Short mmCIF file of C-alpha atoms and ligand atoms in Angstrom, two decimals:
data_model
loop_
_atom_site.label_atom_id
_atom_site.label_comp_id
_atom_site.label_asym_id
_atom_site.label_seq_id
_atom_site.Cartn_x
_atom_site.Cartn_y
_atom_site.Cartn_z
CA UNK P 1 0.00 0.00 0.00
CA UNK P 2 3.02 1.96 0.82
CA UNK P 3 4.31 1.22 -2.90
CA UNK P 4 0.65 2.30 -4.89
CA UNK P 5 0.47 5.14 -2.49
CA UNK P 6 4.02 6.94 -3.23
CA UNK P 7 4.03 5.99 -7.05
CA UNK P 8 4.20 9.61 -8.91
CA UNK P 9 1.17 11.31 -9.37
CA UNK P 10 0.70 10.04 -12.90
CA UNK P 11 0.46 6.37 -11.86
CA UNK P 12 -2.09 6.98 -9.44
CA UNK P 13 -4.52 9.42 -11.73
CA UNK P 14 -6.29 6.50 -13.51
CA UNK P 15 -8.07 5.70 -10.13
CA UNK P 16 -9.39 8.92 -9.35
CA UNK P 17 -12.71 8.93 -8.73
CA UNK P 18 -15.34 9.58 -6.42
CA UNK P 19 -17.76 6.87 -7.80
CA UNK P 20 -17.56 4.29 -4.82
CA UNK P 21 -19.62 1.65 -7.09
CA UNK P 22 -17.08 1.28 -9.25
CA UNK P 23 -14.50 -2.10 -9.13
CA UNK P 24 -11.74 -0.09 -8.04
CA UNK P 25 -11.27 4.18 -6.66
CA UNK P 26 -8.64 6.08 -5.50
CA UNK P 27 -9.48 9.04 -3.78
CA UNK P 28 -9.45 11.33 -0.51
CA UNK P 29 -12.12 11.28 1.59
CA UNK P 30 -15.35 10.12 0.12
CA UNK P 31 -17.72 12.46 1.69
CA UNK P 32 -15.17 15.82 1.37
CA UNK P 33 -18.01 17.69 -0.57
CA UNK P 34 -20.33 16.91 2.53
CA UNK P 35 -17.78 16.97 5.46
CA UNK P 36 -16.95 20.43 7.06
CA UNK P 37 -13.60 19.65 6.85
CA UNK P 38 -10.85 17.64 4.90
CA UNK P 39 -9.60 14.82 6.58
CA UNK P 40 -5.80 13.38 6.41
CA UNK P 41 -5.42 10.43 4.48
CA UNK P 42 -6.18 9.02 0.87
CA UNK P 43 -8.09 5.86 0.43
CA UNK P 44 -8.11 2.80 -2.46
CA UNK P 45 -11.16 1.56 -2.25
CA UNK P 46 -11.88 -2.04 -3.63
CA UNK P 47 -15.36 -3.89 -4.54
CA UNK P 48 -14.84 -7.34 -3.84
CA UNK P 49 -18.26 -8.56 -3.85
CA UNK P 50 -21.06 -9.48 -4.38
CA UNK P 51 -19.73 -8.44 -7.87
CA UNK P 52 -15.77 -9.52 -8.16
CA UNK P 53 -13.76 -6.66 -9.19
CA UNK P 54 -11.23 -7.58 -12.16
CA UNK P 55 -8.42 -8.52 -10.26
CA UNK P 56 -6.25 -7.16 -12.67
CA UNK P 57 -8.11 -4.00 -12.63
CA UNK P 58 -5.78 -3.69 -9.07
CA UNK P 59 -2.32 -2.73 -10.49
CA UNK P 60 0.55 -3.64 -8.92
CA UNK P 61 2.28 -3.19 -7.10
CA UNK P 62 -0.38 -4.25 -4.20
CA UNK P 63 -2.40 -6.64 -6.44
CA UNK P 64 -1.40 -9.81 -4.94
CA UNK P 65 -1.57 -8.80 -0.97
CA UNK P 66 -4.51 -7.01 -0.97
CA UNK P 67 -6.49 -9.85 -2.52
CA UNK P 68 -4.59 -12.46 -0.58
CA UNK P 69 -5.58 -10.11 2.82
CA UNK P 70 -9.50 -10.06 1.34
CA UNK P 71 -9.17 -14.25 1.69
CA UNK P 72 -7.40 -14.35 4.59
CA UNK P 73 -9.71 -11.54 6.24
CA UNK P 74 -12.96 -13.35 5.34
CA UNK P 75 -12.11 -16.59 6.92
CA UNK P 76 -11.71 -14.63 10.22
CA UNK P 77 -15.02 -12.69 9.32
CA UNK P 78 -16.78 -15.89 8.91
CA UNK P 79 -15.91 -17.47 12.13
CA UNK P 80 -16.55 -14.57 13.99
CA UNK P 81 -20.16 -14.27 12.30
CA UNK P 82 -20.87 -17.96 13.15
CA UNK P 83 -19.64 -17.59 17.21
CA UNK P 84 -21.89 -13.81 17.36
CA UNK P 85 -24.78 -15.94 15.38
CA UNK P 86 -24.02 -18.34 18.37
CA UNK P 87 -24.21 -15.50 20.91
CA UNK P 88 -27.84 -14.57 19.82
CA UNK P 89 -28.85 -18.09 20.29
CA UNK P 90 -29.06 -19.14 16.72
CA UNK P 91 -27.45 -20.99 14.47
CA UNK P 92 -23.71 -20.74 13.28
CA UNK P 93 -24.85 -19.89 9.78
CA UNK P 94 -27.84 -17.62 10.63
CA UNK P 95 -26.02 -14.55 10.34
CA UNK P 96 -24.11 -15.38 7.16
CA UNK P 97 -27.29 -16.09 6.03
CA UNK P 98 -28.81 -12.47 6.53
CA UNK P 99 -25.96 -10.60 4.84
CA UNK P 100 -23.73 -13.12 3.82
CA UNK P 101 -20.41 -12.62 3.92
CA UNK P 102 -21.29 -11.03 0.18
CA UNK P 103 -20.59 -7.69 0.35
CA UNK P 104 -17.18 -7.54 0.52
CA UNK P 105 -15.62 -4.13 0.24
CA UNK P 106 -11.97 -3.30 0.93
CA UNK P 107 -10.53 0.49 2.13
CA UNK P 108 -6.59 0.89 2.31
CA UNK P 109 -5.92 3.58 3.91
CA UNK P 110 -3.01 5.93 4.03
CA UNK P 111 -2.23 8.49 6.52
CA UNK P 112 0.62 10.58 5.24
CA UNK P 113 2.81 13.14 8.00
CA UNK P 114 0.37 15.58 8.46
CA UNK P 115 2.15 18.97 9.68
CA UNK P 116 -0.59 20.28 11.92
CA UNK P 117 -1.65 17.19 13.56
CA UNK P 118 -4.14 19.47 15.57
CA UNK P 119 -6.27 21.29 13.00
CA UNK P 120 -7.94 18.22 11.59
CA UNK P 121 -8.08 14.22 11.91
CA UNK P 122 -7.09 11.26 10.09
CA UNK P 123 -10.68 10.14 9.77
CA UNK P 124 -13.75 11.32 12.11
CA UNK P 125 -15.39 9.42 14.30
CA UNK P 126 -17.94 7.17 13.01
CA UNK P 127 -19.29 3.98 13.41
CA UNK P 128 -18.78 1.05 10.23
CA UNK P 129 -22.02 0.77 8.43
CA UNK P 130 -22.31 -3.38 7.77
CA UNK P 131 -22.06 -6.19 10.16
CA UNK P 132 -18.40 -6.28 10.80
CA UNK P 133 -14.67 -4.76 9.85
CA UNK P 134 -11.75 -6.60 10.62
CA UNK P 135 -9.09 -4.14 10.21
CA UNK P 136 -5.03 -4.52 9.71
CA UNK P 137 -3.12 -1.13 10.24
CA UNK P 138 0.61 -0.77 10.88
CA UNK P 139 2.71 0.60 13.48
CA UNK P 140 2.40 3.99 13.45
CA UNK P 141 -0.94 4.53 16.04
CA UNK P 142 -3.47 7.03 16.09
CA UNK P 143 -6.95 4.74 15.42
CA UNK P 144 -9.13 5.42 18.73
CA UNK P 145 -12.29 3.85 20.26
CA UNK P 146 -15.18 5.48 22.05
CA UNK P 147 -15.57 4.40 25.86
CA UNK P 148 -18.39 5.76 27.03
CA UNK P 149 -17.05 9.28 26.89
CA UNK P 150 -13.59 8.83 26.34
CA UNK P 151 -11.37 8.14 23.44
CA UNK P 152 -9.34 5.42 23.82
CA UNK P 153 -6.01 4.39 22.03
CA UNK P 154 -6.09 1.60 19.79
CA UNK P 155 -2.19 0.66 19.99
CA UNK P 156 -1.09 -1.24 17.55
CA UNK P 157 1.08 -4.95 18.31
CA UNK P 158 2.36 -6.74 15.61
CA UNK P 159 0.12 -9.69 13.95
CA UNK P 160 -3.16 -7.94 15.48
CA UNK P 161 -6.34 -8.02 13.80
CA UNK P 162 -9.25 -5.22 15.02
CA UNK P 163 -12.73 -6.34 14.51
CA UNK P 164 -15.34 -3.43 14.47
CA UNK P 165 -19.14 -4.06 15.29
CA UNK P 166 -21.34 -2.55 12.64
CA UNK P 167 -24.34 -0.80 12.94
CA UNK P 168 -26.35 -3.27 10.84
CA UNK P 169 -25.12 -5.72 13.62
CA UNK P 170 -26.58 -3.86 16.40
CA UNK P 171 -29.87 -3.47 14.29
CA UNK P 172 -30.58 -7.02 13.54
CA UNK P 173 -29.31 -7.81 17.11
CA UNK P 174 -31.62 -5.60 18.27
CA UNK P 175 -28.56 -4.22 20.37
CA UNK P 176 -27.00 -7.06 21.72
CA UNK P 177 -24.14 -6.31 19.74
CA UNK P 178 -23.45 -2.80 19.44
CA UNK P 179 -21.53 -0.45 16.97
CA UNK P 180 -17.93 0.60 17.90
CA UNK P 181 -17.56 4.44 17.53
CA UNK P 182 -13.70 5.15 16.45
CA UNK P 183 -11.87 7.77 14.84
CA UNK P 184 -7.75 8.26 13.40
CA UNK P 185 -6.07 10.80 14.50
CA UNK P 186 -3.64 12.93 12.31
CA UNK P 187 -0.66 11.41 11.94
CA UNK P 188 2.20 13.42 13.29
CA UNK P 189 5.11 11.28 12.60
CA UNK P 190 6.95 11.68 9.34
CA UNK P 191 6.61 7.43 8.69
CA UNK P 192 2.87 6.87 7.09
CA UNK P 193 0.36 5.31 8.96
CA UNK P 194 -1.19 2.52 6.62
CA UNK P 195 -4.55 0.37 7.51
CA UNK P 196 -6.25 -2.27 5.26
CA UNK P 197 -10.07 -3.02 6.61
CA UNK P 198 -12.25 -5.36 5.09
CA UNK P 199 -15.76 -4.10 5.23
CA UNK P 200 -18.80 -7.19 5.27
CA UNK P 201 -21.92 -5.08 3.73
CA UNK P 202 -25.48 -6.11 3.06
CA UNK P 203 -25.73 -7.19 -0.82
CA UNK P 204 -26.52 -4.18 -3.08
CA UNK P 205 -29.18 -4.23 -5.61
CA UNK P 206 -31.43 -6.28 -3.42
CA UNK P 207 -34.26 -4.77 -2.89
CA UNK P 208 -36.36 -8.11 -2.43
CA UNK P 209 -34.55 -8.63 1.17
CA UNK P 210 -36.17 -6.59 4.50
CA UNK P 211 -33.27 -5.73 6.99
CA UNK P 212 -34.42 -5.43 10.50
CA UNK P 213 -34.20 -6.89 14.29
CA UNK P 214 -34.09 -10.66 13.69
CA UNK P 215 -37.73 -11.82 14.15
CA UNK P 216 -36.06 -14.91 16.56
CA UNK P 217 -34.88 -12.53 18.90
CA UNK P 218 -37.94 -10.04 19.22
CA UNK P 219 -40.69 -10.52 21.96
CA UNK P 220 -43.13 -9.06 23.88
CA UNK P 221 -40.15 -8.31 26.65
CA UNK P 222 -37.92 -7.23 23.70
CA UNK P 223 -39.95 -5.29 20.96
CA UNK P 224 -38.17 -4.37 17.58
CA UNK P 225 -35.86 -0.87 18.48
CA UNK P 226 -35.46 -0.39 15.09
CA UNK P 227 -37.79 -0.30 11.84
CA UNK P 228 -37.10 -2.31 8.57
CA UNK P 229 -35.64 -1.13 5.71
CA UNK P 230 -34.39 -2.68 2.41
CA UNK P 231 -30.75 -1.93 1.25
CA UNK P 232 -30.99 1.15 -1.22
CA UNK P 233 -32.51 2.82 2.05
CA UNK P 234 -29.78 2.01 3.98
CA UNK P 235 -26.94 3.27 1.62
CA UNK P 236 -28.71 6.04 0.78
CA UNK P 237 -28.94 7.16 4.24
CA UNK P 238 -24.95 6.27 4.08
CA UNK P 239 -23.90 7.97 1.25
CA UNK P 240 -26.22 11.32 1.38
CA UNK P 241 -24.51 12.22 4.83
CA UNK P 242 -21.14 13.14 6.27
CA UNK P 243 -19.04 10.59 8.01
CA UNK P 244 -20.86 11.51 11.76
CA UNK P 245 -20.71 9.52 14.71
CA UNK P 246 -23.66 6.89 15.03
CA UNK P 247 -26.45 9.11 12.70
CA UNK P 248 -27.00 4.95 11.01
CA UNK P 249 -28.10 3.92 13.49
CA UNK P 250 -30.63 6.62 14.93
CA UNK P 251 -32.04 7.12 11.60
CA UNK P 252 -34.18 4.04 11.55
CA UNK P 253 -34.53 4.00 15.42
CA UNK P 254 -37.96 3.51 16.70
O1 AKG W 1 -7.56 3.40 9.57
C1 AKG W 1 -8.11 2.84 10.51
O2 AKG W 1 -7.50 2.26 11.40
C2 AKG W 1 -9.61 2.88 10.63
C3 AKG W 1 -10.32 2.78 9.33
C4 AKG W 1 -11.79 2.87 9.51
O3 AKG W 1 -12.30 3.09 10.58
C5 AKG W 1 -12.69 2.71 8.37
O4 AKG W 1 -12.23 2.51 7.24
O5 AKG W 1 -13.91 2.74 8.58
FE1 FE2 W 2 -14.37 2.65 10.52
#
């Protein structure tokens, strides 16, 4: 990622875009016409599914390891889906089976030195829209979690994977499971921080499917909190908005 990010200018420009339905973009942050500010960092952005992306449509020199990490990234995501579809009381497949493990979407990030660490952030704080995010980053520090009111370092150690909780995990959980609010900092070290997250997404262009509390869990004790929706709702809401905190979420609150 290192590599594709500090190839000349020139080598980089056929990815530019702003069209996140596209196999493969290259740009700064993807909501900088909505945001009130620019955050630090530049993101390749990769559709992996349900609709492969050309692999070859990925240049090198981060062809190979990125869609090696997708693999390796989605057998984690799977296991962990099965034990938190074991958590609810269902089956190990159940909450493949909602979602599926389908929407696969990759973001590499890149944090370059960023002079005036203090002015802005690497990325706000937000919570991750599907059911889960397992997340690599390097070295260099700066991702944060929301503790109740406190933001909390997320220190890197070598061969450490961080798994984000989605908000369409807390919906269909009905908030068993909830969303992880985190943010990046700036980076103010001259060596780039670099992350590669694997995003699991509810299919696109399904509009047959109802997303919603999972009917098994809901009872007179525990009504539906949220509504149901069907999936060009849901990235609509996404996409129309700034990056903001948990704003998913409360949007199809009851
Ligand atoms: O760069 C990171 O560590 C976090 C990335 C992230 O939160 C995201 O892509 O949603
Ligand atoms: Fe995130």
């Amino acid at each position: 990622m290192r590599a594709f990010n500090e190839q000349p200018h020139a080598e980089k420009a056929p990815y530019y875009t702003r069209d996140h339905t596209k196999g493969v973009a290259f740009a700064s942050n993807f909501d900088l016409y909505r945001s009130k500010a620019a955050s630090w960092r530049d993101t390749l952005l990769v559709n992996l599914g349900p609709v492969p992306v050309d692999p070859w449509s990925v240049r090198e020199p981060c062809r190979a390891p990125l869609l090696e990490w997708a693999q390796e990234a989605t057998v984690v995501a799977e296991t962990l889906m099965g034990l938190l579809s074991e958590g609810l009381g269902l089956g190990f497949e159940f909450l493949k089976g909602i979602s599926g493990l389908e929407g696969r979407r990759l973001l590499a990030h890149y944090y370059p030195w960023c002079p005036e660490p203090e002015l802005t952030v690497g990325l706000v704080g937000h919570s991750d829209p599907g059911l889960l995010t397992v997340l690599l980053q390097n070295q260099v520090g700066g991702l944060q979690v929301l503790n109740g009111e406190e933001w909390v370092d997320v220190r890197p150690a070598p061969g450490e994977l961080v798994v984000n909780f989605g908000d369409l995990l807390q919906i269909v959980s009905n908030e068993v499971y909830k969303s992880a609010e985190h943010r990046v900092l700036a980076n103010p070290s001259k060596e780039p921080r670099i992350s590669v997250a694997m995003f699991y997404l509810p299919r696109k262009n399904d509009d047959s499917t109802f997303y919603g509390p999972i009917e098994e869990l809901l009872s007179p004790q525990n009504p539906p909190k949220y509504r149901k929706f069907i999936v060009t709702e849901f990235y609509g809401r996404f996409y129309n908005k700034r990056l903001d905190r948990k704003s998913l979420v409360e949007h199809f609150k009851i």
